mmCIF file of C-alpha atoms in Angstrom:
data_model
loop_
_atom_site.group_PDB
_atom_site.id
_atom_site.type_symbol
_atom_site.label_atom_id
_atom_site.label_comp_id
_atom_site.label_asym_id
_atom_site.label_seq_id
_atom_site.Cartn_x
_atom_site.Cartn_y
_atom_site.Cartn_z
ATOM 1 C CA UNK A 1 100.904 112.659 110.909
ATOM 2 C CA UNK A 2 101.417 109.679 112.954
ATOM 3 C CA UNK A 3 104.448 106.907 113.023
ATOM 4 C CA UNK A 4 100.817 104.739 111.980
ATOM 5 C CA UNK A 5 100.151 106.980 109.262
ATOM 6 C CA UNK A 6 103.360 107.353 107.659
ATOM 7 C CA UNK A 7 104.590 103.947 107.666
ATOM 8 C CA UNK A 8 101.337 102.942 106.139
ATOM 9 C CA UNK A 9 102.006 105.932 103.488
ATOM 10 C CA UNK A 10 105.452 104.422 102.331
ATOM 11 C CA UNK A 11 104.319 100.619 102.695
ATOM 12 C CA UNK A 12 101.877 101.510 100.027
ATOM 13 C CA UNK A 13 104.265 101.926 97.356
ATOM 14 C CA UNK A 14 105.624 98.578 97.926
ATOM 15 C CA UNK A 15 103.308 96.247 95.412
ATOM 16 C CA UNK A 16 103.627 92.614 95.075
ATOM 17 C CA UNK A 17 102.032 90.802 91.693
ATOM 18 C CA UNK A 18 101.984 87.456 90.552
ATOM 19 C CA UNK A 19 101.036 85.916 87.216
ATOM 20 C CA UNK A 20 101.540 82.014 86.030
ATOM 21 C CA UNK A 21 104.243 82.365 83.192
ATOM 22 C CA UNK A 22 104.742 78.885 82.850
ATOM 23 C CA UNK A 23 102.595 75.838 82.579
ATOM 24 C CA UNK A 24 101.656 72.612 80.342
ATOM 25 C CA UNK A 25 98.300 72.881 78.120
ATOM 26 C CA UNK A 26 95.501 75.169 78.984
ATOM 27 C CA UNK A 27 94.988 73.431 82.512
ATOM 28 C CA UNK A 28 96.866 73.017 85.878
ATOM 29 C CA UNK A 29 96.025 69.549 86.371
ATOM 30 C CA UNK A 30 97.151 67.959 89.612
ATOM 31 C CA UNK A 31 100.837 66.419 89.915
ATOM 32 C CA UNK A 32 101.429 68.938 87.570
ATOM 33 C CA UNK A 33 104.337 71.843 87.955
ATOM 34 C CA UNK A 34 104.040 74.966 86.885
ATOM 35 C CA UNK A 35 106.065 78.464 87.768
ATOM 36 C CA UNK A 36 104.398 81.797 89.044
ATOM 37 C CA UNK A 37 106.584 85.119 88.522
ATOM 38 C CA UNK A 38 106.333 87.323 91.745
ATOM 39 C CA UNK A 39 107.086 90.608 91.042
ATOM 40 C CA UNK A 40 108.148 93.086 93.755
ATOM 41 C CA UNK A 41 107.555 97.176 92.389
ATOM 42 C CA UNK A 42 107.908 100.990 93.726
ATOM 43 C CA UNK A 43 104.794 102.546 92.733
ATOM 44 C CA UNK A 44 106.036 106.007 94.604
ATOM 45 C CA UNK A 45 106.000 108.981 93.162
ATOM 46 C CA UNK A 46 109.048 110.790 91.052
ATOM 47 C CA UNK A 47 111.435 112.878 93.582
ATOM 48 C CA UNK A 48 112.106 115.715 91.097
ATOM 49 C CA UNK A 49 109.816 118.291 93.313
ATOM 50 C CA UNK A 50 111.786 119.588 96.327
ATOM 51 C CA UNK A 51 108.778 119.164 98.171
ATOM 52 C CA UNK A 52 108.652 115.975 98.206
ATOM 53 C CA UNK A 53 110.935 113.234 99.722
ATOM 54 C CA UNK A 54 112.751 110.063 98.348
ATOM 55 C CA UNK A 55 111.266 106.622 98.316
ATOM 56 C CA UNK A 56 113.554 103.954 97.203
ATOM 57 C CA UNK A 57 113.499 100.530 98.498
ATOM 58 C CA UNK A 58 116.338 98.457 99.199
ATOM 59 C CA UNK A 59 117.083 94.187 99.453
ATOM 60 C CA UNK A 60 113.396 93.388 97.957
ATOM 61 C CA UNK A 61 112.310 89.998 99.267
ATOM 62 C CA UNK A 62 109.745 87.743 98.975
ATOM 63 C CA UNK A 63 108.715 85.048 101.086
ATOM 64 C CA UNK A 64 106.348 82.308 99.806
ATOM 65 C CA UNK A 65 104.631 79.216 100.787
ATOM 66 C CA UNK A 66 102.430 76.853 99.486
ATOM 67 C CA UNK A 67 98.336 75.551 100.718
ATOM 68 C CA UNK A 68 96.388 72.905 100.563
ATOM 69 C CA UNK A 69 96.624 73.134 96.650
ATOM 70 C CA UNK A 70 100.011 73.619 95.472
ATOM 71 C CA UNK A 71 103.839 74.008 97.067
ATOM 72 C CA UNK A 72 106.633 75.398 96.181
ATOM 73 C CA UNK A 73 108.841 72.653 94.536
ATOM 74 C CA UNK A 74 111.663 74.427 96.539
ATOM 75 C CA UNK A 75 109.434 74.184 99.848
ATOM 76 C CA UNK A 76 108.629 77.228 101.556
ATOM 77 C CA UNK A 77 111.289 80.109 101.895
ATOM 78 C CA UNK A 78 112.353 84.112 101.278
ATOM 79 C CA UNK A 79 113.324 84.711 97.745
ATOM 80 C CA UNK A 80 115.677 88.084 96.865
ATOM 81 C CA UNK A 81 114.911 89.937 94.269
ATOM 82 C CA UNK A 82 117.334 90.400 91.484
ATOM 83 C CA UNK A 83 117.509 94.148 91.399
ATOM 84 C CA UNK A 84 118.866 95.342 95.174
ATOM 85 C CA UNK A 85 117.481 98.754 94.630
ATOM 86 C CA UNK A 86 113.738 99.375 93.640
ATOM 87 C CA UNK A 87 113.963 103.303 92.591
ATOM 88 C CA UNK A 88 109.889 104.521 91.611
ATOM 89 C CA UNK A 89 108.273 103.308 88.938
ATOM 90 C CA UNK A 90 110.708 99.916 89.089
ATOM 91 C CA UNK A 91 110.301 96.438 89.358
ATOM 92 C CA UNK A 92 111.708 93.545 89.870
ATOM 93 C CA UNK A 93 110.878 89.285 89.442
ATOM 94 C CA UNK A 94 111.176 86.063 90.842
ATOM 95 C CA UNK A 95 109.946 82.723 89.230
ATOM 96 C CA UNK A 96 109.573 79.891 91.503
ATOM 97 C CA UNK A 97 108.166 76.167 90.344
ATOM 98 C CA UNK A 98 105.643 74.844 92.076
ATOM 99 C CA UNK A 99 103.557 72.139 91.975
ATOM 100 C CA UNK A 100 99.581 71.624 91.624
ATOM 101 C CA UNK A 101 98.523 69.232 94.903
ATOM 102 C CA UNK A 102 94.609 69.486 94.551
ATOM 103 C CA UNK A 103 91.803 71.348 93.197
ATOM 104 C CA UNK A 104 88.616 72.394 94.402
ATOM 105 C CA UNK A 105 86.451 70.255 92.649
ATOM 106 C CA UNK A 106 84.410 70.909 89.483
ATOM 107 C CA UNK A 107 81.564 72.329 91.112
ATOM 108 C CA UNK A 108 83.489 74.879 93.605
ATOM 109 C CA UNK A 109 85.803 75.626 90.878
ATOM 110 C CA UNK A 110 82.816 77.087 88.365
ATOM 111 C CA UNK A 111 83.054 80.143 90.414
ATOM 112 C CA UNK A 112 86.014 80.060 92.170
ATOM 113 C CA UNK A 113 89.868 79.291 91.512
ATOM 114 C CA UNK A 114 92.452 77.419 93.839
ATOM 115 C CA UNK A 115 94.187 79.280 96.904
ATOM 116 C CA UNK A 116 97.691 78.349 95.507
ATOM 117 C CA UNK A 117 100.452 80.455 97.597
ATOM 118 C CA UNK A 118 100.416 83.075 100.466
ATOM 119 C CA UNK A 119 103.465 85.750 99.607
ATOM 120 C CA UNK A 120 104.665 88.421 101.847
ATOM 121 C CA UNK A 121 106.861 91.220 100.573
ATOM 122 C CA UNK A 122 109.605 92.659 102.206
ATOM 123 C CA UNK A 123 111.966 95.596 101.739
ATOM 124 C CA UNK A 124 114.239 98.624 103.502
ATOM 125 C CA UNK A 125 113.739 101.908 102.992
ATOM 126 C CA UNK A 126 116.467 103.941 101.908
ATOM 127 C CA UNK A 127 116.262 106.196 104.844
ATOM 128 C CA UNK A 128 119.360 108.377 103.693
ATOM 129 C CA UNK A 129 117.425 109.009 100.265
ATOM 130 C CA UNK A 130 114.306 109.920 102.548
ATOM 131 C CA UNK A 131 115.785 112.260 104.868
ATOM 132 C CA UNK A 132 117.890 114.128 102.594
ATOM 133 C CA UNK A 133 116.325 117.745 102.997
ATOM 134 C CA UNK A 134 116.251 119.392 99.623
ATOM 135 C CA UNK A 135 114.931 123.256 99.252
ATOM 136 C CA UNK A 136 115.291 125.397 96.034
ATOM 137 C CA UNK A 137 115.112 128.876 95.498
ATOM 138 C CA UNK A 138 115.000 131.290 91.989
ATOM 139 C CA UNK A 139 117.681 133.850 92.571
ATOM 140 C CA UNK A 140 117.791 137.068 91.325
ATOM 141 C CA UNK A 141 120.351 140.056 91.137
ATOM 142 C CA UNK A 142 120.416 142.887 88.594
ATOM 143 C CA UNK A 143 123.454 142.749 86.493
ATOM 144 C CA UNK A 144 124.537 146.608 84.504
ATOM 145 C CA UNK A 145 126.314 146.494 81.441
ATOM 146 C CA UNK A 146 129.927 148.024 82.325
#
């Protein structure tokens, strides 16, 4: 497997998601604020086989900036997660305000919605977790009543 290949293995179990969790009436209206959560996970498989090694991620970060149709109230900038640690199957949140600056127009936005943020997520691998080498191994011996 290649350097290529591997990092792009492990960088796939890095997910970022956003959903709008706050906002006023049915509508983002221009001038208005509202707040998306950003939501950094580790989608990596349990370590409990021996086979297989560790993924954790550690200092989760997000950075965001706005476009043409909404900012970050904040400005632009790298956000830490709350959690330090992202073990598999975790996750971890951010909500930042921002606020609506223009729409697309009502015949664009029919079939289309508003370009609102670009996010980036960042975040170490626990390399000491990775490269611990596990093996296991059933023992036997035959034990005599004395």
């Amino acid at each position: 497997m290649s350097a290529d290949s591997l990092y792009d293995n492990i960088r796939s179990y890095l997910k970022l998601t956003t959903r709008v969790v706050s906002k006023v009436g049915s509508n983002i209206n221009v001038g208005e604020r509202f707040t998306l959560r950003f939501t950094g996970s580790n989608s990596a498989y349990a370590a409990n086989i021996v086979q297989q090694p560790r993924i954790v991620f550690n200092n989760a970060r997000v950075y965001v900036q706005g476009t043409e149709y909404a900012r970050p109230v904040g400005g632009p900038g790298w956000h830490n997660l709350p959690d330090s640690v992202l073990y598999p199957g975790e996750a971890s949140s951010v909500d930042i305000e921002f606020e609506a600056t223009g729409d697309l127009g009502w015949w664009a936005d029919i079939w289309s919605s508003e370009h609102v943020a670009k996010s980036w997520i960042f975040a170490d691998l626990d390399q000491d977790q990775f490269f611990t080498i596990r093996n296991y191994q059933d023992v036997y011996q035959e034990i005599e009543e004395t």
